[in-house]
CSV table of C-alpha atoms in Angstrom, one decimal:
chain,number,residue,atom,x,y,z
A,1,MET,CA,103.3,104.1,196.5
A,2,THR,CA,102.4,101.6,193.8
A,3,THR,CA,104.3,101.3,190.7
A,4,ASP,CA,101.7,100.6,187.4
A,5,ASN,CA,103.9,97.7,185.6
A,6,SER,CA,101.0,97.4,183.0
A,7,ALA,CA,102.3,97.2,179.3
A,8,PRO,CA,100.7,99.7,177.0
A,9,THR,CA,97.9,98.2,174.8
A,10,ALA,CA,99.0,96.8,171.7
A,11,SER,CA,97.1,97.7,168.7
A,12,PRO,CA,95.0,94.8,167.1
A,13,TRP,CA,96.8,93.6,164.0
A,14,TRP,CA,94.2,94.4,161.5
A,15,SER,CA,94.7,98.3,162.0
A,16,LEU,CA,98.2,98.1,161.2
A,17,PRO,CA,97.9,98.4,157.6
A,18,GLY,CA,95.6,101.2,157.9
A,19,LYS,CA,98.2,102.9,160.2
A,20,PHE,CA,100.9,102.1,157.8
A,21,LEU,CA,99.0,103.8,154.8
A,22,ARG,CA,97.8,107.0,156.6
A,23,ARG,CA,101.6,107.4,158.1
A,24,GLU,CA,103.9,106.3,155.7
A,25,PHE,CA,102.0,105.6,152.1
A,26,LEU,CA,99.8,108.4,152.2
A,27,PRO,CA,102.1,111.3,152.4
A,28,VAL,CA,104.4,109.9,149.6
A,29,LEU,CA,101.1,109.4,147.5
A,30,THR,CA,99.9,113.4,148.2
A,31,ASP,CA,103.6,114.7,147.5
A,32,LEU,CA,103.5,117.6,144.8
A,33,ARG,CA,106.9,116.1,143.8
A,34,LEU,CA,105.6,112.7,143.3
A,35,ALA,CA,102.6,114.3,140.9
A,36,ILE,CA,105.0,116.6,138.9
A,37,ALA,CA,107.3,113.7,138.3
A,38,LEU,CA,104.4,111.4,137.2
A,39,LEU,CA,103.0,113.9,134.9
A,40,LEU,CA,106.4,114.4,133.3
A,41,ILE,CA,106.7,110.7,132.8
A,42,ILE,CA,103.2,110.7,131.4
A,43,ALA,CA,104.2,113.5,129.1
A,44,LEU,CA,107.2,112.0,127.8
A,45,PHE,CA,105.4,108.8,126.5
A,46,SER,CA,102.7,110.8,125.2
A,47,ILE,CA,105.7,112.4,123.2
A,48,SER,CA,106.8,109.0,122.2
A,49,GLY,CA,103.6,107.9,121.1
A,50,THR,CA,103.3,110.6,118.8
A,51,VAL,CA,106.9,110.5,117.4
A,52,ILE,CA,106.5,106.7,116.8
A,53,GLU,CA,104.1,105.8,114.5
A,54,GLN,CA,101.3,103.6,116.5
A,55,GLY,CA,99.7,100.4,115.5
A,56,GLN,CA,101.8,99.2,112.5
A,57,SER,CA,102.7,95.9,111.2
A,58,PRO,CA,106.1,94.2,112.6
A,59,ALA,CA,107.6,94.5,109.1
A,60,PHE,CA,107.0,98.3,109.2
A,61,TYR,CA,109.0,98.6,112.4
A,62,GLN,CA,111.7,96.2,111.3
A,63,SER,CA,112.4,98.3,108.0
A,64,ASN,CA,111.9,101.6,109.9
A,65,TYR,CA,113.7,101.1,113.0
A,66,PRO,CA,116.5,98.6,112.3
A,67,GLU,CA,119.1,97.2,114.9
A,68,HIS,CA,122.3,98.4,112.8
A,69,PRO,CA,122.3,101.4,113.1
A,70,ALA,CA,120.0,101.7,115.9
A,71,LEU,CA,118.2,105.4,116.2
A,72,PHE,CA,119.9,107.3,119.1
A,73,GLY,CA,121.9,104.1,119.6
A,74,PHE,CA,119.1,102.2,121.4
A,75,LEU,CA,115.7,102.3,119.7
A,76,THR,CA,115.3,99.2,117.7
A,77,TRP,CA,112.0,97.5,116.3
A,78,LYS,CA,113.0,94.8,119.0
A,79,VAL,CA,113.2,97.7,121.8
A,80,ILE,CA,109.8,99.3,120.3
A,81,GLN,CA,107.9,96.1,120.3
A,82,VAL,CA,109.0,94.3,123.7
A,83,VAL,CA,108.3,97.7,125.6
A,84,GLY,CA,105.2,98.4,123.8
A,85,LEU,CA,106.1,101.6,122.1
A,86,ASP,CA,104.1,100.5,119.1
A,87,HIS,CA,100.9,100.8,121.1
A,88,VAL,CA,102.0,103.3,124.1
A,89,TYR,CA,98.4,104.3,124.8
A,90,ARG,CA,97.0,100.7,125.7
A,91,THR,CA,100.0,99.2,127.4
A,92,TRP,CA,99.5,98.3,131.1
A,93,TRP,CA,102.5,100.2,132.4
A,94,PHE,CA,101.1,103.8,130.7
A,95,LEU,CA,97.5,102.9,132.1
A,96,SER,CA,99.1,102.3,135.3
A,97,LEU,CA,101.0,105.6,135.4
A,98,LEU,CA,97.4,107.1,134.9
A,99,VAL,CA,95.7,105.3,137.4
A,100,LEU,CA,98.7,106.3,139.8
A,101,PHE,CA,98.8,110.1,138.6
A,102,GLY,CA,94.8,110.0,139.5
A,103,THR,CA,94.9,108.4,142.6
A,104,SER,CA,97.6,111.0,143.6
A,105,LEU,CA,95.3,114.1,142.7
A,106,THR,CA,92.4,112.4,144.4
A,107,ALA,CA,94.2,111.7,147.6
A,108,CYS,CA,95.4,115.4,147.6
A,109,THR,CA,92.0,116.7,147.1
A,110,PHE,CA,90.8,114.8,150.1
A,111,THR,CA,93.6,115.6,152.1
A,112,ARG,CA,94.8,119.1,151.6
A,113,GLN,CA,92.3,120.7,149.2
A,114,LEU,CA,88.8,120.0,150.7
A,115,PRO,CA,90.4,120.4,154.5
A,116,ALA,CA,92.0,123.9,153.1
A,117,LEU,CA,88.2,124.8,151.7
A,118,LYS,CA,86.6,123.8,155.1
A,119,THR,CA,89.4,126.1,156.9
A,120,ALA,CA,88.5,128.9,154.8
A,121,GLN,CA,84.9,128.5,155.4
A,122,ARG,CA,85.6,128.2,159.3
A,123,TRP,CA,86.1,131.9,160.7
A,124,LYS,CA,85.7,133.7,163.8
A,125,TYR,CA,85.1,137.7,164.8
A,126,TYR,CA,88.1,139.3,165.9
A,127,GLU,CA,87.1,140.7,169.5
A,128,GLU,CA,90.4,141.9,170.7
A,129,PRO,CA,92.9,144.3,169.3
A,130,ARG,CA,95.9,142.0,169.9
A,131,GLN,CA,94.4,139.7,167.2
A,132,PHE,CA,94.9,142.2,164.6
A,133,GLN,CA,98.9,142.0,165.0
A,134,LYS,CA,99.0,138.8,163.5
A,135,LEU,CA,97.3,140.0,160.2
A,136,ALA,CA,99.8,140.5,157.3
A,137,LEU,CA,97.9,143.8,156.8
A,138,SER,CA,96.7,145.6,159.4
A,139,ALA,CA,95.7,149.4,160.6
A,140,GLU,CA,94.3,151.0,163.6
A,141,LEU,CA,92.2,154.3,163.0
A,142,ASP,CA,91.3,157.0,165.0
A,143,ALA,CA,88.2,157.8,162.8
A,144,GLY,CA,85.3,155.8,161.1
A,145,SER,CA,83.0,153.0,162.3
A,146,VAL,CA,82.1,149.6,161.4
A,147,ASN,CA,78.9,150.6,159.8
A,148,SER,CA,80.6,152.8,157.4
A,149,LEU,CA,83.2,150.3,156.4
A,150,SER,CA,80.2,147.7,156.1
A,151,GLN,CA,78.9,150.0,153.2
A,152,ILE,CA,82.4,150.3,151.6
A,153,LEU,CA,82.7,146.6,151.5
A,154,GLN,CA,79.5,145.7,150.3
A,155,ASN,CA,79.8,148.3,147.5
A,156,ARG,CA,83.0,145.8,146.7
A,157,ARG,CA,81.5,142.7,146.5
A,158,TYR,CA,82.2,141.3,150.0
A,159,LYS,CA,79.9,139.5,151.7
A,160,ILE,CA,79.4,140.7,155.2
A,161,PHE,CA,79.0,139.0,158.7
A,162,GLN,CA,77.9,141.3,161.4
A,163,GLU,CA,76.1,140.1,164.7
A,164,LYS,CA,77.2,143.3,166.7
A,165,ASP,CA,77.4,147.0,165.6
A,166,ASP,CA,81.2,146.9,166.8
A,167,ILE,CA,82.3,143.9,165.0
A,168,LEU,CA,82.4,142.6,161.6
A,169,TYR,CA,83.9,140.2,159.3
A,170,ALA,CA,83.9,140.3,155.4
A,171,ARG,CA,85.1,137.9,152.8
A,172,LYS,CA,84.7,137.6,148.7
A,173,GLY,CA,86.6,135.2,146.1
A,174,ILE,CA,85.6,131.9,148.4
A,175,VAL,CA,85.2,130.3,144.8
A,176,GLY,CA,89.2,130.8,144.8
A,177,ARG,CA,89.6,127.8,147.0
A,178,ILE,CA,87.0,126.0,145.4
A,179,GLY,CA,89.2,126.5,142.0
A,180,PRO,CA,91.8,123.8,142.9
A,181,ILE,CA,89.4,121.3,143.8
A,182,ILE,CA,87.6,121.7,140.5
A,183,VAL,CA,91.1,121.3,138.7
A,184,HIS,CA,92.0,118.0,140.1
A,185,ILE,CA,88.2,116.8,139.3
A,186,GLY,CA,88.8,118.0,135.7
A,187,ILE,CA,92.3,116.2,135.7
A,188,VAL,CA,91.0,113.1,137.0
A,189,THR,CA,88.2,113.0,134.6
A,190,ILE,CA,90.3,113.5,131.7
A,191,LEU,CA,92.4,110.6,133.0
A,192,LEU,CA,89.4,108.2,133.5
A,193,GLY,CA,88.3,109.1,130.0
A,194,SER,CA,91.7,108.2,128.7
A,195,ILE,CA,91.8,105.1,130.5
A,196,TRP,CA,88.3,104.2,129.4
A,197,GLY,CA,89.0,105.1,125.6
A,198,ALA,CA,92.2,102.7,125.7
A,199,MET,CA,90.3,99.9,127.1
A,200,THR,CA,87.2,100.2,124.9
A,201,GLY,CA,88.3,102.2,121.7
A,202,PHE,CA,90.0,100.8,118.5
A,203,ILE,CA,91.8,101.2,115.4
A,204,ALA,CA,91.2,99.9,111.9
A,205,GLN,CA,92.3,100.7,108.3
A,206,GLU,CA,90.5,99.7,104.9
A,207,MET,CA,91.6,100.5,101.4
A,208,VAL,CA,88.2,100.3,99.7
A,209,PRO,CA,87.7,100.5,95.8
A,210,SER,CA,85.6,103.2,94.4
A,211,GLY,CA,81.9,101.5,94.1
A,212,GLU,CA,82.5,98.9,96.6
A,213,THR,CA,80.8,98.1,100.0
A,214,PHE,CA,82.8,97.2,102.9
A,215,GLN,CA,82.5,96.3,106.7
A,216,VAL,CA,85.3,97.1,109.3
A,217,LYS,CA,87.3,94.2,109.5
A,218,ASN,CA,90.9,95.0,109.4
A,219,ILE,CA,91.4,95.8,113.2
A,220,ILE,CA,95.1,96.7,113.8
A,221,ASP,CA,94.7,97.9,117.7
A,222,ALA,CA,92.1,97.3,119.9
A,223,GLY,CA,91.1,97.8,123.6
A,224,PRO,CA,90.4,94.6,125.6
A,225,LEU,CA,87.0,95.7,125.9
A,226,ALA,CA,86.5,96.8,122.4
A,227,ALA,CA,84.3,94.2,120.9
A,228,GLY,CA,81.2,96.1,121.6
A,229,GLN,CA,82.4,98.9,119.6
A,230,PHE,CA,82.6,97.0,116.4
A,231,PRO,CA,80.0,97.7,113.8
A,232,GLN,CA,78.0,94.7,113.4
A,233,ASP,CA,74.4,95.9,111.7
A,234,TRP,CA,75.8,98.3,109.1
A,235,SER,CA,77.8,98.8,106.5
A,236,VAL,CA,79.8,101.5,104.3
A,237,ARG,CA,79.6,102.1,100.6
A,238,VAL,CA,82.0,104.1,98.6
A,239,ASN,CA,80.2,105.4,96.2
A,240,ARG,CA,82.7,107.6,94.4
A,241,PHE,CA,86.6,108.3,95.2
A,242,TRP,CA,88.3,111.0,93.2
A,243,ILE,CA,91.2,113.4,93.1
A,244,ASP,CA,91.5,117.1,92.5
A,245,TYR,CA,94.8,118.0,91.1
A,246,THR,CA,96.7,121.1,90.7
A,247,PRO,CA,97.6,122.8,87.5
A,248,LYS,CA,101.0,121.5,87.7
A,249,GLY,CA,99.7,118.0,88.5
A,250,GLY,CA,100.3,117.9,92.0
A,251,ILE,CA,97.4,116.6,94.3
A,252,ASP,CA,95.2,119.1,95.5
A,253,GLN,CA,92.8,117.0,97.7
A,254,PHE,CA,91.1,113.7,97.4
A,255,TYR,CA,87.7,113.0,98.4
A,256,SER,CA,85.3,110.1,99.0
A,257,ASP,CA,81.5,110.0,98.6
A,258,MET,CA,80.2,107.6,101.2
A,259,SER,CA,77.0,106.2,102.5
A,260,VAL,CA,76.1,104.3,105.4
A,261,LEU,CA,73.7,101.4,104.9
A,262,ASP,CA,72.0,99.3,107.3
A,263,ASN,CA,71.0,95.4,107.3
A,264,GLN,CA,68.4,96.0,104.4
A,265,GLY,CA,71.2,97.9,102.2
A,266,GLN,CA,69.3,101.5,103.0
A,267,GLU,CA,71.1,104.6,103.3
A,268,VAL,CA,70.9,105.9,106.8
A,269,ASP,CA,73.6,108.3,106.3
A,270,HIS,CA,75.5,110.1,103.5
A,271,LYS,CA,78.5,112.5,103.4
A,272,LYS,CA,81.5,113.2,101.1
A,273,ILE,CA,84.8,113.4,103.4
A,274,PHE,CA,88.3,114.5,102.6
A,275,VAL,CA,91.4,115.2,104.8
A,276,ASN,CA,89.9,116.9,108.1
A,277,GLN,CA,86.8,116.3,107.2
A,278,PRO,CA,85.5,112.7,108.3
A,279,LEU,CA,82.1,110.7,108.6
A,280,ARG,CA,81.0,110.1,111.8
A,281,TYR,CA,78.0,107.3,112.5
A,282,HIS,CA,77.4,105.6,116.0
A,283,GLY,CA,80.5,106.5,117.8
A,284,VAL,CA,83.0,105.3,114.6
A,285,THR,CA,84.7,108.0,112.8
A,286,PHE,CA,86.4,107.6,109.1
A,287,TYR,CA,89.2,109.6,108.2
A,288,GLN,CA,90.6,110.1,104.8
A,289,THR,CA,94.3,109.2,105.2
A,290,ASP,CA,95.3,107.6,101.7
A,291,TRP,CA,94.5,106.8,98.4
A,292,GLY,CA,95.7,104.3,95.7
A,293,ILE,CA,94.7,102.4,92.4
A,294,SER,CA,92.9,99.2,92.8
A,295,GLY,CA,92.2,98.2,89.4
A,296,VAL,CA,92.4,99.1,85.6
A,297,ARG,CA,89.0,98.6,83.3
A,298,VAL,CA,89.7,97.3,79.7
A,299,ARG,CA,88.4,95.6,76.6
A,300,LEU,CA,90.0,93.5,74.3
A,301,ASN,CA,88.7,93.7,70.5
A,302,LYS,CA,84.9,92.9,71.1
A,303,SER,CA,85.3,91.1,74.5
A,304,PRO,CA,83.2,92.1,77.3
A,305,ILE,CA,84.6,94.5,80.0
A,306,PHE,CA,86.8,93.3,82.8
A,307,GLN,CA,88.5,94.7,85.3
A,308,LEU,CA,92.0,93.9,86.2
A,309,PRO,CA,93.6,94.6,89.5
A,310,MET,CA,96.6,96.9,89.7
A,311,ALA,CA,99.5,96.5,92.3
A,312,LEU,CA,101.6,98.7,94.2
A,313,LEU,CA,105.2,98.4,92.7
A,314,ASN,CA,108.3,98.4,94.6
A,315,THR,CA,110.2,101.7,93.1
A,316,ASN,CA,112.6,102.0,96.1
A,317,GLY,CA,111.0,105.1,97.0
A,318,GLN,CA,111.1,106.8,93.7
A,319,GLY,CA,107.4,107.4,94.1
A,320,ARG,CA,104.3,105.5,93.7
A,321,ILE,CA,103.3,103.5,90.5
A,322,TRP,CA,100.8,100.4,90.0
A,323,GLY,CA,101.0,97.8,87.7
A,324,THR,CA,99.2,94.8,86.0
A,325,TRP,CA,99.8,92.5,83.1
A,326,ILE,CA,97.1,91.4,80.6
A,327,PRO,CA,97.1,88.6,78.1
A,328,THR,CA,96.7,89.5,74.3
A,329,LYS,CA,96.5,85.7,73.4
A,330,PRO,CA,94.0,83.1,75.0
A,331,ASP,CA,97.0,80.6,75.9
A,332,LEU,CA,98.3,83.6,77.5
A,333,SER,CA,101.9,83.2,75.5
A,334,GLU,CA,101.6,87.1,75.0
A,335,GLY,CA,100.6,90.1,76.9
A,336,VAL,CA,101.6,93.8,77.9
A,337,SER,CA,101.9,95.5,81.2
A,338,LEU,CA,100.0,98.4,82.2
A,339,LEU,CA,101.3,100.9,84.6
A,340,ALA,CA,99.6,104.1,86.0
A,341,LYS,CA,100.8,106.5,88.6
A,342,ASP,CA,97.8,108.7,89.1
A,343,LEU,CA,94.1,108.8,88.8
A,344,GLN,CA,94.3,111.4,85.8
A,345,GLY,CA,93.6,108.7,83.3
A,346,MET,CA,97.0,108.2,81.9
A,347,VAL,CA,98.2,104.3,81.5
A,348,LEU,CA,101.7,103.3,80.1
A,349,ILE,CA,101.7,99.8,77.8
A,350,TYR,CA,104.9,98.1,77.9
A,351,ASP,CA,105.6,94.7,76.0
A,352,ALA,CA,107.2,91.4,77.1
A,353,GLN,CA,110.8,93.2,76.6
A,354,GLY,CA,109.7,96.2,78.8
A,355,LYS,CA,109.6,98.4,75.7
A,356,LEU,CA,107.2,101.4,76.0
A,357,VAL,CA,104.6,100.4,73.4
A,358,ASP,CA,102.1,103.1,73.9
A,359,THR,CA,100.7,105.8,76.1
A,360,VAL,CA,96.7,106.2,76.6
A,361,ARG,CA,94.3,107.9,78.6
A,362,ALA,CA,91.0,106.8,79.9
A,363,GLY,CA,88.5,106.2,77.0
A,364,MET,CA,91.3,105.7,74.4
A,365,SER,CA,92.2,102.4,72.3
A,366,THR,CA,95.6,101.2,70.7
A,367,GLN,CA,96.9,98.2,68.7
A,368,VAL,CA,99.2,95.8,70.4
A,369,ASN,CA,100.0,92.2,69.5
A,370,GLY,CA,97.5,92.1,66.8
A,371,VAL,CA,94.6,93.0,69.2
A,372,THR,CA,92.8,96.3,69.9
A,373,LEU,CA,93.1,97.4,73.7
A,374,LYS,CA,90.7,99.9,75.2
A,375,VAL,CA,91.3,101.4,78.3
A,376,LEU,CA,88.2,102.5,79.7
A,377,ASP,CA,88.8,103.7,83.2
A,378,VAL,CA,91.4,103.9,86.1
A,379,VAL,CA,89.4,102.7,89.5
A,380,GLY,CA,91.0,104.4,92.5
A,381,SER,CA,90.8,103.2,95.9
A,382,THR,CA,90.2,105.4,99.1
A,383,GLY,CA,92.4,104.8,102.2
A,384,LEU,CA,90.5,105.1,105.3
A,385,GLN,CA,91.6,105.2,108.9
A,386,ILE,CA,88.8,104.1,111.3
A,387,LYS,CA,88.5,105.0,114.8
A,388,ALA,CA,86.1,104.5,117.8
A,389,ASP,CA,87.0,106.1,121.0
A,390,PRO,CA,84.2,106.1,123.6
A,391,GLY,CA,86.3,108.2,126.0
A,392,ILE,CA,86.1,110.8,124.0
A,393,PRO,CA,83.2,113.0,125.3
A,394,ILE,CA,84.6,111.8,129.1
A,395,VAL,CA,87.8,113.7,127.9
A,396,TYR,CA,86.0,116.7,126.5
A,397,THR,CA,84.1,116.8,129.6
A,398,GLY,CA,87.1,116.9,131.6
A,399,PHE,CA,88.7,119.6,129.8
A,400,GLY,CA,85.5,121.8,130.3
A,401,ILE,CA,86.0,121.1,133.9
A,402,LEU,CA,89.6,121.9,133.7
A,403,MET,CA,89.2,125.1,132.3
A,404,LEU,CA,86.2,126.4,134.6
A,405,GLY,CA,88.6,125.2,137.5
A,406,VAL,CA,91.5,127.6,136.2
A,407,VAL,CA,89.2,130.5,135.8
A,408,MET,CA,87.7,130.0,138.9
A,409,SER,CA,91.5,129.7,140.8
A,410,TYR,CA,92.5,133.2,139.4
A,411,PHE,CA,89.6,134.6,142.2
A,412,SER,CA,91.9,135.7,145.3
A,413,HIS,CA,90.0,134.5,148.6
A,414,SER,CA,90.1,137.9,150.7
A,415,GLN,CA,89.0,138.2,154.2
A,416,ILE,CA,88.7,141.5,156.3
A,417,TRP,CA,88.3,141.8,160.1
A,418,ALA,CA,87.1,145.2,161.8
A,419,LEU,CA,86.6,146.0,165.5
A,420,GLN,CA,85.4,148.9,167.3
A,421,LYS,CA,87.0,149.6,170.6
A,422,GLY,CA,85.8,153.3,171.8
A,423,ASP,CA,86.8,155.6,169.2
A,424,ARG,CA,89.5,153.5,167.8
A,425,LEU,CA,88.9,151.4,164.6
A,426,TYR,CA,90.9,148.4,164.1
A,427,VAL,CA,90.9,147.0,160.5
A,428,GLY,CA,92.8,144.1,159.0
A,429,GLY,CA,93.1,141.2,156.4
A,430,LYS,CA,94.8,138.9,154.3
A,431,THR,CA,94.5,137.1,150.9
A,432,ASN,CA,95.5,133.8,149.5
A,433,ARG,CA,97.1,135.2,146.5
A,434,ALA,CA,97.5,138.8,144.6
A,435,GLN,CA,98.9,140.3,147.7
A,436,VAL,CA,99.9,143.5,146.3
A,437,ALA,CA,96.2,143.9,144.5
A,438,PHE,CA,94.8,143.1,148.0
A,439,GLU,CA,96.9,145.7,149.5
A,440,GLN,CA,96.1,148.4,147.4
A,441,GLU,CA,92.5,147.4,147.8
A,442,VAL,CA,92.5,148.0,151.5
A,443,LEU,CA,94.6,151.1,151.2
A,444,ASP,CA,91.7,152.3,148.9
A,445,ILE,CA,89.3,151.3,151.2
A,446,LEU,CA,91.0,152.8,154.3
A,447,GLU,CA,91.5,156.4,152.5
A,448,ARG,CA,87.6,155.8,151.7
A,449,LEU,CA,86.7,155.3,155.4
A,450,ASN,CA,88.9,158.5,156.4
A,451,SER,CA,86.9,160.5,153.8
A,452,GLN,CA,83.8,159.6,154.8
A,453,SER,CA,84.8,160.5,158.4
A,454,ALA,CA,85.7,163.9,157.4
A,455,THR,CA,83.1,164.7,155.6
A,456,VAL,CA,80.6,163.8,158.7
A,457,ILE,CA,82.7,165.8,161.1
A,458,ASN,CA,82.6,168.9,158.6
A,459,GLN,CA,79.0,168.5,158.3
A,460,GLN,CA,78.6,168.5,162.1
A,461,SER,CA,80.6,171.4,162.8
């Protein structure tokens, strides 16, 4: 008798990381609970990005999220800026969550969904009656035949597999096994589009006076790869900006008539935009979001027409008023203030003591400090939010794939086996969902089979 003292062969050191990933990391990564937790966390921070204004200036957050009192007891402007809640969708940790969630879905697809599909496609005939006992639904009949059953199943859109006259396998709804895989592909596509948009997109804001031409310069938020999206060889001209008012004086809608110009100043696109009706050109979208008063055009006596800029005044939340000051003497020793609150053309004139001197409309004149002041026009400015997000087509494609996968998943994968042994017919089946509907279908098939057998017997007798 000999004793084998040889030690078991140790695995090479370079195979240890792979074993760890397969045995320890992969089961955690493909765990449904992890995917649900990641989805909830992503949804939570996505909601925070909707509630908390994105891409604003530090002064905005200091004003709206002070330290005392802190919103909910902890949410201050410092927390927002340190954590990155002012640009949630571009933070490294939010993008990491998307990557981790996508990796989890991908791993689940390859380790669970694809093997499940392969298993569903690998089937075998049942050649012994005892095999039908393990099926959730089975029956033993003393009438009927495999060929009769085959015809009934074909009428119900089953795909028939039959090599012998006494044995049969049928299935339908294999697309229901493919559906979850398509759903995963759709979600991963959406995540990829979101990541690509966050990396390459940008947001800008412009306040442009009516009649001015501008290029997108005021970038308030941009991804690290967004430089290629900035407009370089074209500009936009605001041909006209105007506001429609209601009979009571409220704003009904505001419009911007805009033209896209090439390097030679030639118009290559033109559109009138308003709220929810933007201008899109070369992947850049111009939204109508705000308005203002940029200036007032006036004339003193017979002087040339000149345009004075108007600034938004601090009213402590009591509405918006724009104002400017115009000298009435060459040495600037005297002057009047002009105030306007909208583009309906009404201008209030105040003297140096803050006393209301007169109220005029565009096109009217008045005497102030011994000179004739004529207000020709109040010049409006359009507030535009400008966005570029190359990931949007990818996201839309992902949603389309996702909806297709959801529809496919509603199909039940149903399987039916049959075996003829002498004068006995064994029938059984199973499905992956809609169990009650499948049971009713099998009962209908068996009833139809019995009725056909009874008809044949009556005809023979």
